[in-house]
XYZ file of C-alpha atoms in Angstrom:
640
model
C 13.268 38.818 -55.132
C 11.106 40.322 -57.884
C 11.928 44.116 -58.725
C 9.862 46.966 -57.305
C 7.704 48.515 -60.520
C 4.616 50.783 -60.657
C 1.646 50.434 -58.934
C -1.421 48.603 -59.160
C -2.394 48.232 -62.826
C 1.357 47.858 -63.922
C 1.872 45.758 -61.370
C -1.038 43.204 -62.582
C 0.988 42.514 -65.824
C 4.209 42.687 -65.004
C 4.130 39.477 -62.611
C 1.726 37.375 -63.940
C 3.749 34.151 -63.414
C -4.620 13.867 -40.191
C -4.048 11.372 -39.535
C -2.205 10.379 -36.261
C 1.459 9.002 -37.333
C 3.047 6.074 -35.244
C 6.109 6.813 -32.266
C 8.667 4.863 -31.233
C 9.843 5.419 -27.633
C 13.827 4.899 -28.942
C 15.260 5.869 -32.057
C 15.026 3.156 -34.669
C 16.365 2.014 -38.275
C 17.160 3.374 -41.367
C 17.950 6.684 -39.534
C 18.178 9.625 -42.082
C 21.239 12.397 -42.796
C 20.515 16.190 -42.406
C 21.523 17.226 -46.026
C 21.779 20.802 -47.847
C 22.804 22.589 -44.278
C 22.675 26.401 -44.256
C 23.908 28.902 -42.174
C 21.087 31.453 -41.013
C 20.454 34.658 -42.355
C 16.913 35.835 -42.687
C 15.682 34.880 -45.963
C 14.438 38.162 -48.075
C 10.204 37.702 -47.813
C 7.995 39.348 -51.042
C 7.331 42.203 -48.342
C 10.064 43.723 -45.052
C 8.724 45.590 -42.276
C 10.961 47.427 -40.140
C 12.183 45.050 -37.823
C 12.448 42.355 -40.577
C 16.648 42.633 -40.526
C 16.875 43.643 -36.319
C 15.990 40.881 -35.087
C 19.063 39.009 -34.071
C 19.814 35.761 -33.131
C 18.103 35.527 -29.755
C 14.532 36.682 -30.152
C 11.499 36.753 -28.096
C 13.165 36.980 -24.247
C 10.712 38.042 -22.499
C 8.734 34.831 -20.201
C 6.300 33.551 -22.529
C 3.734 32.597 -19.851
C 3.300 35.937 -17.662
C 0.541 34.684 -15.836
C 2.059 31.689 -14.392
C 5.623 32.547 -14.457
C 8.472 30.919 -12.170
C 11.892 32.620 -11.627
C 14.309 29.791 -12.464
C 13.572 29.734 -16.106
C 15.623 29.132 -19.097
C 14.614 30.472 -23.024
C 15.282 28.103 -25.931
C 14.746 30.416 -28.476
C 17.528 31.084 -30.977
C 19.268 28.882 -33.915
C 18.637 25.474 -34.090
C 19.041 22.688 -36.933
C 16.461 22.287 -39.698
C 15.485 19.235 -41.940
C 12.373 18.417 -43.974
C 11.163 14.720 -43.459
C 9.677 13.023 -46.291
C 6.328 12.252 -44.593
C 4.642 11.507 -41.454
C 6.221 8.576 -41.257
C 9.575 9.640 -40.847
C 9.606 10.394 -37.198
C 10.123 6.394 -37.335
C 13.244 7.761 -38.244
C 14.970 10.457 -36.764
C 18.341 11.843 -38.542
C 22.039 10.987 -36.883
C 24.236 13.928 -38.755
C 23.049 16.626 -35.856
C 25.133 19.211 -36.926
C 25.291 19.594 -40.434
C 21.247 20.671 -40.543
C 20.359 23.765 -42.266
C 20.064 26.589 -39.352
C 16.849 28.413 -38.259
C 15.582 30.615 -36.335
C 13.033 29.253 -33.005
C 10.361 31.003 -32.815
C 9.147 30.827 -36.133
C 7.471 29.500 -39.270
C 9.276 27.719 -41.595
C 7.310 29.675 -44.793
C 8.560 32.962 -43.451
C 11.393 34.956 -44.208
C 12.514 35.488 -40.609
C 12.916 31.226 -40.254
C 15.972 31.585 -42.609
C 14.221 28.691 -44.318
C 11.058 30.061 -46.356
C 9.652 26.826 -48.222
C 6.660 26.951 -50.047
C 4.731 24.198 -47.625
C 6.323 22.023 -45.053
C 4.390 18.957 -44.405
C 7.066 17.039 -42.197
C 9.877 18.500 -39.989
C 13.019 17.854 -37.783
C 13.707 20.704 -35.340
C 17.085 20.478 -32.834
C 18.537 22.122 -30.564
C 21.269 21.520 -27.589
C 20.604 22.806 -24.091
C 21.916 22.301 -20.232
C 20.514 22.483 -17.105
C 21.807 25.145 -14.046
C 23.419 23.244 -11.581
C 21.264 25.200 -9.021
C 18.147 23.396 -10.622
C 19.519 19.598 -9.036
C 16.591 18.064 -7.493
C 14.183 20.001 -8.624
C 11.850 19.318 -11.733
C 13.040 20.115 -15.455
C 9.393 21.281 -17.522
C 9.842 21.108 -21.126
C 7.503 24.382 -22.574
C 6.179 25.236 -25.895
C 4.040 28.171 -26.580
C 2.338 26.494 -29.793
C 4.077 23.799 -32.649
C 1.510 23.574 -35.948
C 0.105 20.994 -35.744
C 1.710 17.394 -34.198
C 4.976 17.728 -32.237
C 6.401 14.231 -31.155
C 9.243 15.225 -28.807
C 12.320 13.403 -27.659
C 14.882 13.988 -25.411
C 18.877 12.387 -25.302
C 17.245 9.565 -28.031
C 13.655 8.995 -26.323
C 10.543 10.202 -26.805
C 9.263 12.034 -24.114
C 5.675 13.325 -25.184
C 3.085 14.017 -28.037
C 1.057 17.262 -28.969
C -1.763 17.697 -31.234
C -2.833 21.616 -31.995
C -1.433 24.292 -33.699
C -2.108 27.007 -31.670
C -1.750 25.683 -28.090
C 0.765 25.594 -25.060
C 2.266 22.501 -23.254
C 4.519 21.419 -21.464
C 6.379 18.227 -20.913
C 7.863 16.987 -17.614
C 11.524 15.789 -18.791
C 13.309 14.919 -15.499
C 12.724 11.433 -16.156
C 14.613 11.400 -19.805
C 17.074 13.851 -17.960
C 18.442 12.129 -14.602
C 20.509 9.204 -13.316
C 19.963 8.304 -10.076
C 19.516 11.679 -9.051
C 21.721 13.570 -10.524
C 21.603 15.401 -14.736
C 22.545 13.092 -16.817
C 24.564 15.136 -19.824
C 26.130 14.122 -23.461
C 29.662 14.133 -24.245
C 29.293 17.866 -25.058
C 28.026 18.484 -21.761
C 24.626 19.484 -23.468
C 20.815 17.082 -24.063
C 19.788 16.846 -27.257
C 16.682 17.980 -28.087
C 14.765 16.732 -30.959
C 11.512 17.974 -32.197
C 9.587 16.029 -35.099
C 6.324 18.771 -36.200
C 3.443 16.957 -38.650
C 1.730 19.853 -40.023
C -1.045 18.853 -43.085
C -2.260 22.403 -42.852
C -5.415 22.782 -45.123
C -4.913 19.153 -46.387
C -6.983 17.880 -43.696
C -9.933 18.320 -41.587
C -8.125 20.387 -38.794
C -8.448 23.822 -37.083
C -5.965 25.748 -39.541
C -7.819 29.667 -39.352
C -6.965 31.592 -42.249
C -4.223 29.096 -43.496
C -3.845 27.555 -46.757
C -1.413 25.340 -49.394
C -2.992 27.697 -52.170
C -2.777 31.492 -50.832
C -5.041 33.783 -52.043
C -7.755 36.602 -51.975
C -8.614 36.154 -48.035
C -6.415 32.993 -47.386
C -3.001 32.788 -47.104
C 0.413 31.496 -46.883
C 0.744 28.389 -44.132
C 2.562 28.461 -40.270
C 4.273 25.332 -40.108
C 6.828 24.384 -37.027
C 7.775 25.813 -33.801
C 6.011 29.126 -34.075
C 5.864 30.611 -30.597
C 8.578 30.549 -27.518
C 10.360 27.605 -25.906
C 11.796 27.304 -22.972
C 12.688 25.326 -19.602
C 12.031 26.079 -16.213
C 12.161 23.989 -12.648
C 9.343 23.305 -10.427
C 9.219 21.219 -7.571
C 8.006 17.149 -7.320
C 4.350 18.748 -6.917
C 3.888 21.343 -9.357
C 1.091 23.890 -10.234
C 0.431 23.290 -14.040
C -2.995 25.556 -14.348
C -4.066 28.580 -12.488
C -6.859 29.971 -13.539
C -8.386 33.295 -12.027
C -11.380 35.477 -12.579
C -11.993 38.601 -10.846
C -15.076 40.187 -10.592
C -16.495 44.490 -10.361
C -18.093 43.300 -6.611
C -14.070 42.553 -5.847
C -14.969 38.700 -5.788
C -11.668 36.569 -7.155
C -12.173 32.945 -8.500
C -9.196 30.532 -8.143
C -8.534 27.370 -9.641
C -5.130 25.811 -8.968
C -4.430 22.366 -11.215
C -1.826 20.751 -9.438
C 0.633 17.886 -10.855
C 0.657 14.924 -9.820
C -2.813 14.599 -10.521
C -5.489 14.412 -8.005
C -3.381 16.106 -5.324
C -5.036 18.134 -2.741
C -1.994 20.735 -1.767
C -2.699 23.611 0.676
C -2.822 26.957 -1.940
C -2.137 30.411 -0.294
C -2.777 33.642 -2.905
C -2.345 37.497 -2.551
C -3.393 40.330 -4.904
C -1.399 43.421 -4.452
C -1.436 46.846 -5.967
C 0.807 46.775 -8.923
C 2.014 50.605 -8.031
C 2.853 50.177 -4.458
C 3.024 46.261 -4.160
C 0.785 46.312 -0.895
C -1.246 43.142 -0.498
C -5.296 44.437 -1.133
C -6.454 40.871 -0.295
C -5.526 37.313 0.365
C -7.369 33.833 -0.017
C -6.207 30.118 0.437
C -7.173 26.894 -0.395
C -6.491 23.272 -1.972
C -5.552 22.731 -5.351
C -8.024 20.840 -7.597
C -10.487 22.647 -5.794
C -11.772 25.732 -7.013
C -12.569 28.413 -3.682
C -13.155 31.918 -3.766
C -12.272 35.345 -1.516
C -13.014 39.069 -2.522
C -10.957 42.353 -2.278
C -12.341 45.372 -0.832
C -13.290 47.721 -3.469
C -10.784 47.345 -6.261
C -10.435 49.657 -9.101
C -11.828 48.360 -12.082
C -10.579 47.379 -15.481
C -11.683 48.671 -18.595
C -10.382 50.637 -21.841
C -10.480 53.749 -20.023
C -8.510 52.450 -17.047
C -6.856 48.938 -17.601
C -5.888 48.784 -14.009
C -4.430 45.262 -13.157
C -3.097 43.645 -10.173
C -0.146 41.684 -9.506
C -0.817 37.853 -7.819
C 1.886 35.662 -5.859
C 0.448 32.077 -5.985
C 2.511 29.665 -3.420
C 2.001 26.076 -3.414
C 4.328 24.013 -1.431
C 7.596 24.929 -2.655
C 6.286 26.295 -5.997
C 5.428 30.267 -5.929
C 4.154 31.461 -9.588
C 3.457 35.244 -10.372
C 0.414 35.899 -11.778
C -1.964 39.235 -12.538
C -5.821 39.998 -13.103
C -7.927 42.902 -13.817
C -11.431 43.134 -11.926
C -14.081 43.564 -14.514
C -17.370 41.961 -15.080
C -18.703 41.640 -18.986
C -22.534 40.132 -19.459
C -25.304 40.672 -21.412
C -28.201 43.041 -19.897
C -31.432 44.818 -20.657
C -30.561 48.520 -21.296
C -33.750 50.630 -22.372
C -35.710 47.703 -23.632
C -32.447 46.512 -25.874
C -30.195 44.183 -25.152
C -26.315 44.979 -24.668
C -22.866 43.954 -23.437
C -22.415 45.484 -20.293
C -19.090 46.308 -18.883
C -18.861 46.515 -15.049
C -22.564 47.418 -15.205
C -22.909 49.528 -18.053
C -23.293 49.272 -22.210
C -19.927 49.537 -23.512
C -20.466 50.080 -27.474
C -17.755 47.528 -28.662
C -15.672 48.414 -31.490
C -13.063 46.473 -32.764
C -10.917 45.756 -35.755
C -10.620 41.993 -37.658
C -7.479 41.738 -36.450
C -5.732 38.629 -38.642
C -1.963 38.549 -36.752
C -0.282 38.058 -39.726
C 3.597 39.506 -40.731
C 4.786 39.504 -44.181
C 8.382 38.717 -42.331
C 7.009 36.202 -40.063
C 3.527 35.229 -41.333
C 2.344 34.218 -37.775
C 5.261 34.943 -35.446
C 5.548 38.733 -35.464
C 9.474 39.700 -35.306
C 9.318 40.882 -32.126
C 7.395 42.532 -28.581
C 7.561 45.901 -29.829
C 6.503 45.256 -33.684
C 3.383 43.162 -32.433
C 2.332 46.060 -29.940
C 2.948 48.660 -32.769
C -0.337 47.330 -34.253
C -2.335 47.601 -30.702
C -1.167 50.894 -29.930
C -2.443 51.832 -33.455
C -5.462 50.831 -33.035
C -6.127 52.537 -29.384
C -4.746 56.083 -30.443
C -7.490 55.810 -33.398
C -10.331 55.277 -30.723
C -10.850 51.760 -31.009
C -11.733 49.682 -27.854
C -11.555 45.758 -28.952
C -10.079 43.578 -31.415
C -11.593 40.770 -32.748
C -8.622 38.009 -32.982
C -9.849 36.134 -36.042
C -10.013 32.392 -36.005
C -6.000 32.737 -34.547
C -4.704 32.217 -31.186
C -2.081 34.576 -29.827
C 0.920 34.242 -27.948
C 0.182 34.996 -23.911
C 1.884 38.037 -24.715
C -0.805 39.089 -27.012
C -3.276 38.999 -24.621
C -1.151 40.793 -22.261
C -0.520 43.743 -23.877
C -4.076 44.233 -24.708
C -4.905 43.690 -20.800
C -1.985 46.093 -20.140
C -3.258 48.437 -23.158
C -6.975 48.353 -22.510
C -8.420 46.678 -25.870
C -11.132 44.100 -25.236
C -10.611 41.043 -27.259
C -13.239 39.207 -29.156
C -11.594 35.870 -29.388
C -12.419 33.508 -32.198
C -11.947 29.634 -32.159
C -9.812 28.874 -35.551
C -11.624 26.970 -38.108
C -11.506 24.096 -40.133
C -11.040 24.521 -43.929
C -13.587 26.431 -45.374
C -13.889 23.770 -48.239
C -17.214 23.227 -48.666
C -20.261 20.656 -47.819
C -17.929 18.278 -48.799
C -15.162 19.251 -46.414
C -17.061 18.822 -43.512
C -16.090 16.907 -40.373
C -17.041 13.133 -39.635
C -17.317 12.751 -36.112
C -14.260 11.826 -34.780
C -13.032 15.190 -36.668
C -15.494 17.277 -35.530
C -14.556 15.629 -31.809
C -10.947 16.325 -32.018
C -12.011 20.158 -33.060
C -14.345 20.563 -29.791
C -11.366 19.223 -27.485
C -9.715 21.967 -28.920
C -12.151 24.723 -28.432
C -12.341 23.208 -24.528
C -8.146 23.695 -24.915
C -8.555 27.222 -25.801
C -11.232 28.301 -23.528
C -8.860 26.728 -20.516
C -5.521 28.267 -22.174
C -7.167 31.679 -22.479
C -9.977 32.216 -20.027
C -7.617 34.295 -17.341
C -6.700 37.581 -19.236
C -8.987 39.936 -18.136
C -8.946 41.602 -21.690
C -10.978 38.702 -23.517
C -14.514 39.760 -23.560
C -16.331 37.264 -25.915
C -15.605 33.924 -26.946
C -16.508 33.068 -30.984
C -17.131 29.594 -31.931
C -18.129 29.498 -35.420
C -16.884 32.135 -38.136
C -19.356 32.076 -41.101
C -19.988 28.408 -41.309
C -16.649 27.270 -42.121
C -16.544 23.735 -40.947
C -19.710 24.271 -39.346
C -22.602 21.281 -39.197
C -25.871 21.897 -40.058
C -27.895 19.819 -42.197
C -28.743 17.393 -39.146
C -27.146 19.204 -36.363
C -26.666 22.860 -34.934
C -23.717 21.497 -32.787
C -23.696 25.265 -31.972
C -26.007 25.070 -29.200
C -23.911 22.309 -26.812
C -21.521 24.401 -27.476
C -22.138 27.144 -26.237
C -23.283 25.247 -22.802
C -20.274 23.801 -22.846
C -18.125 27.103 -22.669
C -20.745 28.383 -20.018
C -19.813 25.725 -18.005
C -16.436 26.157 -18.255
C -16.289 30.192 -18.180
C -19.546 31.418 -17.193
C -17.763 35.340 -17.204
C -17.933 36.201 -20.533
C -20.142 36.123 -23.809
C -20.605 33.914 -26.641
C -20.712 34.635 -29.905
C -21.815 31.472 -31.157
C -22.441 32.295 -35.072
C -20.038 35.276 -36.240
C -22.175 35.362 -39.598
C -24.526 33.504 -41.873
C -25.471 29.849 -40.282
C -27.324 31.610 -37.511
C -29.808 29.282 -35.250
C -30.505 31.447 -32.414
C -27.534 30.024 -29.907
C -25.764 32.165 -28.275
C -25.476 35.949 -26.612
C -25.075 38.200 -30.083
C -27.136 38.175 -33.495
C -24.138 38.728 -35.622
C -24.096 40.111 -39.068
C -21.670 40.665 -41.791
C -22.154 42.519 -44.260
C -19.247 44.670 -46.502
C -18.875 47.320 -47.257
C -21.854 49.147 -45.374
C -23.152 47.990 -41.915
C -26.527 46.482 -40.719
C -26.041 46.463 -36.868
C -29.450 45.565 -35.611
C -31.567 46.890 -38.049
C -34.589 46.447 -39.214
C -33.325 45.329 -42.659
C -31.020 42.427 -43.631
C -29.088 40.801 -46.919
C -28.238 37.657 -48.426
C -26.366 35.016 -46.067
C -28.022 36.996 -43.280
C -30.663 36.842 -41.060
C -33.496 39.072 -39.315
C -32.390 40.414 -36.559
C -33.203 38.773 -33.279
C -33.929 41.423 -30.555
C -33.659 38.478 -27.615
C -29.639 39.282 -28.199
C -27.081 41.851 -28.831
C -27.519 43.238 -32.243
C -24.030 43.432 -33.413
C -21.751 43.959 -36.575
C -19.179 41.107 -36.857
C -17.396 42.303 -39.576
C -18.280 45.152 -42.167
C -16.075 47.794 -44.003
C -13.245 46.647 -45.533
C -12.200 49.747 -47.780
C -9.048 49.037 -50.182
C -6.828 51.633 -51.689
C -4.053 50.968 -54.222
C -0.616 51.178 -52.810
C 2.509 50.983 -54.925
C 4.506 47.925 -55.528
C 6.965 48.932 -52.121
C 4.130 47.666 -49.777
C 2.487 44.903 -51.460
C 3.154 41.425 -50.714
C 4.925 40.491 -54.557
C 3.302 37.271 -54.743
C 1.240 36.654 -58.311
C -1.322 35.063 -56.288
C -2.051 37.798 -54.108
C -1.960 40.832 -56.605
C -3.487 39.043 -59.012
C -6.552 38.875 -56.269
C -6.150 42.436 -55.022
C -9.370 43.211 -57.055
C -11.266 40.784 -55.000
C -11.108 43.422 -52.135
C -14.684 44.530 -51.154
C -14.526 48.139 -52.471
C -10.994 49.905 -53.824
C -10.406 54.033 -53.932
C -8.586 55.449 -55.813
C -6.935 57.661 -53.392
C -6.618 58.387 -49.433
C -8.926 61.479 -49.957
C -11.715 59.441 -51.347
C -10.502 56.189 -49.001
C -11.686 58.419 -45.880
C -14.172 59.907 -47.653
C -15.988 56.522 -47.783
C -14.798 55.831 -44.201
C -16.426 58.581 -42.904
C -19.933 57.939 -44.352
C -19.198 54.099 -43.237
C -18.961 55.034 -39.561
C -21.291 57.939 -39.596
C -24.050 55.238 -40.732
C -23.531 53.059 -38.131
C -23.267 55.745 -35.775
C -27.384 56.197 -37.046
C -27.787 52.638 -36.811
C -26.533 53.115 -33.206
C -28.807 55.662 -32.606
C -32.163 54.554 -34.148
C -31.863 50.908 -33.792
C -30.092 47.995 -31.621
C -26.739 47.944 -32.952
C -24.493 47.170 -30.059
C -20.716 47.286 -31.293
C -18.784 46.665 -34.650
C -16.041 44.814 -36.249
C -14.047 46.703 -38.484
C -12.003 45.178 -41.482
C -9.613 45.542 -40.543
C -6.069 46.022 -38.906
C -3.564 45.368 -41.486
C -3.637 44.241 -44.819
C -2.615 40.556 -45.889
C -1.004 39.323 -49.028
C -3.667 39.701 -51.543
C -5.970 41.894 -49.288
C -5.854 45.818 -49.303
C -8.072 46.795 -47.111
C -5.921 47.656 -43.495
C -5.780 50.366 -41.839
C -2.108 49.884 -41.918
C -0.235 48.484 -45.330
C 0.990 44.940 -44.871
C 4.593 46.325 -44.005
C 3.082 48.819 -40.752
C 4.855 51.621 -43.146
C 1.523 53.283 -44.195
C -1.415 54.693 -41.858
C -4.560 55.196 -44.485
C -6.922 56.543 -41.788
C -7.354 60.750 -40.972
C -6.530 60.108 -37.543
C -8.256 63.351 -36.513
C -11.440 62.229 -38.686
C -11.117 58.738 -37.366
C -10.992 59.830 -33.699
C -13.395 61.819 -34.021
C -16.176 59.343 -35.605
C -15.021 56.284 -33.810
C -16.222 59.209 -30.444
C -18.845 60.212 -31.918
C -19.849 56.065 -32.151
C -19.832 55.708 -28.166
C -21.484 59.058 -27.800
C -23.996 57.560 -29.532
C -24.445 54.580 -27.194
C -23.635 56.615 -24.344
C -26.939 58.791 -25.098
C -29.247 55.136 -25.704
C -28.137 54.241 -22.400
């Protein structure tokens, strides 16, 4: 671990040091040896927070998949063997030695401290673990679960494989019963355990793939690589017909959407769902149906959801023999003519949205945050300052992200993650550029039920984004209407704007132009057919001593790169304030709609969070804050 010295200028000085792969359905010759085993302990990262060292052995318990959750479910999470591959090609051949493998830590990613691994990059992986069955599960389906593996999982069960994955930041799940059972009944190993054995192919920023913010080379406002099993796994039983989707969208007029995807494909099973009040559990209204069939019923006036009053409701889904629990929040979010402007409206109304770029990166975990409470810590932040929205930038969350902010009351701008910002010459030949829309339609599906998600962002300033013979933008964004016609589209957040989409975006640091009348380079005029709006602006810095930077050479030798730097947390709000007081005027005189602030925390090389890297340090006045972030909704509240 390098030693803690001075601050910033000190600092400076004193450390300046996809393709597809082939599967086999059996295990196959040479087979490999786990080598260089290690026990766990969490590895010390260039930065701590403080739940780096609390963790434990047995993280993340809570269900992973709260709205569609069954109650015979068992978690996976915890220690389980470790081995780098060689390459792709090794899942030709899986290792024999299963228990002298280096130990870590499931959830995570390998590069972080909390893995017990840390490597620099991890192309190729082996990942195992052990597990039984409940007796009181006989008969009944086994479903394999992963919350998200970056980027190719090829799975196998007891020696076979049992299924294939492609994308980093998505759930699935894998029916096992058939790699499980003999004539009936569990089959089990000589330990009275299956063997379960994960291979993960992750090329990161390598190749032409959705990888967000993620690089081989860290620095400035890209940083250190996820590779593995980074979010929850677990198994659960379902009966022979199983739901596998449910997606639900309630409305302010009380209406309720249901779609139930039922396995075995093409099924038509009778569905039967209730909404009750999640205070008193009495049933406010019931609907039924077939599955594969989308229907509709309505509740009598429900309370509404919003960041004022998150109200939710509790669902119990029964199909057959499979009952799920489920929630929703009625709320309606679409674009509207207030006053001769256009704006997001919120059950109705314009609801000025202002949100923080909110990356979802740990210095302990680097995408897996170490636990529930340390990844709400940063929501709750950023509600007691005022804010209403985050903007989850070009990352997908957990199910428990979206959760809490349904729970909380933050609206959540929700980005698709990019391809490598590389360049002309790093743009996607078509089969690429394919493989990155079935993704978007993966997210859209995986996502479209919390009630908190407001907006849906496609492209984040051009990064992997076609446009010398194509705006593939504008398909797009018909695309995702079709799918979820209940919420907006950000099509462009930033520069390669065409016209698609609800929301004329703009960045521009550090001072805003939210539907104004004037513009800068990379931007352009504003188009009053949409919703003027701020996509990112801000980003203030302040030094912090060495304790709370991330002490990698890369990143503090790029700390300088931040868009403006104070000296001090006097002049830091100082600048603040006259930030937010000039878009409150741009609120007032012009069209500007809502704002993205930059942002929640700070990352590796970047300084500019409203938190320090390690959650340990709060820059913001909070009184000062509150009070401009009200005075930004009074604002809209008086140009509506």
């Amino acid at each position: 671990m390098l030693p803690k010295i001075g601050v910033f200028a000190p600092l400076l000085a004193a450390i300046a040091f996809a393709n597809p792969f082939g599967h086999s359905q059996v295990y196959v010759a040479p087979r490999q040896v786990w080598n260089n085993a290690t026990k766990y302990e969490v590895k010390t990262p260039p930065l701590t927070t403080n739940w780096t060292y609390t963790i434990g052995t047995d993280p993340w318990q809570e269900y992973p998949r709260p709205q569609l959750e069954r109650s015979q479910w068992k978690s996976l999470n915890g220690i389980w063997k470790y081995e780098n591959a060689s390459s792709p090609d090794a899942v030709n051949s899986p290792p024999t030695d299963l228990d002298n493998g280096s130990e870590v830590m499931i959830p995570s990613c390998l590069e972080s401290g909390l893995s017990g691994i840390q490597s620099n990059t991890s192309f190729a992986s082996w990942f195992l673990t052990n597990f039984d069955v409940p007796s009181d599960w006989s008969g009944e389906k086994v479903l394999l679960n992963f919350g998200a593996v970056d980027y190719e999982a090829t799975v196998f069960i007891d020696g076979k494989q049992a299924g294939f994955h492609r994308g980093g930041y998505f759930a699935f799940t894998i029916d096992i019963t058939p790699y499980l059972s003999n004539n009936g009944s569990f089959a089990t190993r000589q330990n009275g355990a299956h063997e379960l054995l994960v291979f993960v192919h992750d090329p990161t920023d390598t190749a032409i793939i959705p990888v967000g913010k993620q690089t081989t080379s860290p620095s400035h406002i890209f940083y250190t690589p996820c590779s593995g099993i980074w979010q929850q796994v677990w198994i659960e039983s379902a009966p022979a017909t199983w739901v596998s989707r449910f997606d639900v969208a309630a409305g302010m007029d009380g209406k309720v959407d249901v779609n139930v995807i039922s396995i075995p494909e093409g099924s038509a099973e009778a569905v039967e769902v209730e909404v009750k009040d999640k205070g008193s559990g009495k049933v406010v209204g019931t609907g039924s149906g077939t599955s594969n069939t989308p229907f509709s019923f309505t509740v009598s006036s429900p309370n509404l959801w919003s960041p004022s009053t998150p109200t939710l409701y509790d669902i119990t889904l029964k199909m057959g023999n499979d009952e799920i629990s489920s929630y929703t929040g009625f709320r309606t979010i679409e674009k509207g003519e207030v006053n001769g402007v256009q704006r997001p409206l919120l059950n109705g109304k314009f609801e000025f949205l202002f949100a923080t770029l909110d990356q979802g990166y740990w210095p302990d975990g680097i995408y897996t945050p170490p636990n529930r409470e340390a990844m709400i810590f940063d929501l709750q932040t950023l509600k007691d300052l005022g804010f209403n929205a985050v903007r989850k930038h070009i990352k997908i969350e957990t199910a428990l992200f979206y959760q809490a902010c349904d729970a909380l009351g933050l609206m959540v701008i929700q980005d698709m993650p990019s391809l490598p910002p590389k360049g002309d010459s790093f743009l996607p030949n078509p089969d690429q550029q394919s493989e990155w829309e079935r993704q978007l339609v993966l997210m859209i599906n995986q996502q479209k039920s919390f009630p908190s998600i407001v907006t849906w962002v496609i492209y984040n300033e051009g990064w992997g984004q076609l446009y010398a013979t194509t705006n593939p933008e504008f398909n797009l964004t018909s695309v995702i209407r079709t799918l979820d016609p209940t919420r907006l589209i950000d099509s462009t957040s930033g520069w390669r704007d065409h016209g698609a989409g609800d929301f004329h975006d703009n960045h521009h640091y550090a001072a805003p132009q939210c539907g104004t009348p004037f513009y800068s380079i990379l931007s352009t005029p504003f188009d009053p057919s949409r919703i003027g709006f701020q996509g990112e602006f801000g980003g203030l810095g302040h030094n912090v001593s060495a304790d709370h930077l991330w002490l990698v050479p890369q990143a503090v030798n790029s700390i300088n790169q931040t868009y403006e730097i104070s000296a001090d947390l006097k002049t830091y709000n100082y600048r603040a304030h006259r930030l937010l007081d000039e878009l409150r005027e741009q609120t007032e005189l012009f069209a500007c709609s809502g704002a993205v602030y930059t942002q929640t925390t700070d990352v590796e090389g970047e300084v500019n969070g409203l938190l320090t890297y390690d959650r340990r340090v709060l820059r913001p006045d909070v009184e000062m804050w509150k009070k401009d972030i009200g005075a930004l909704y009074d604002a809209a509240a008086g140009r509506a």
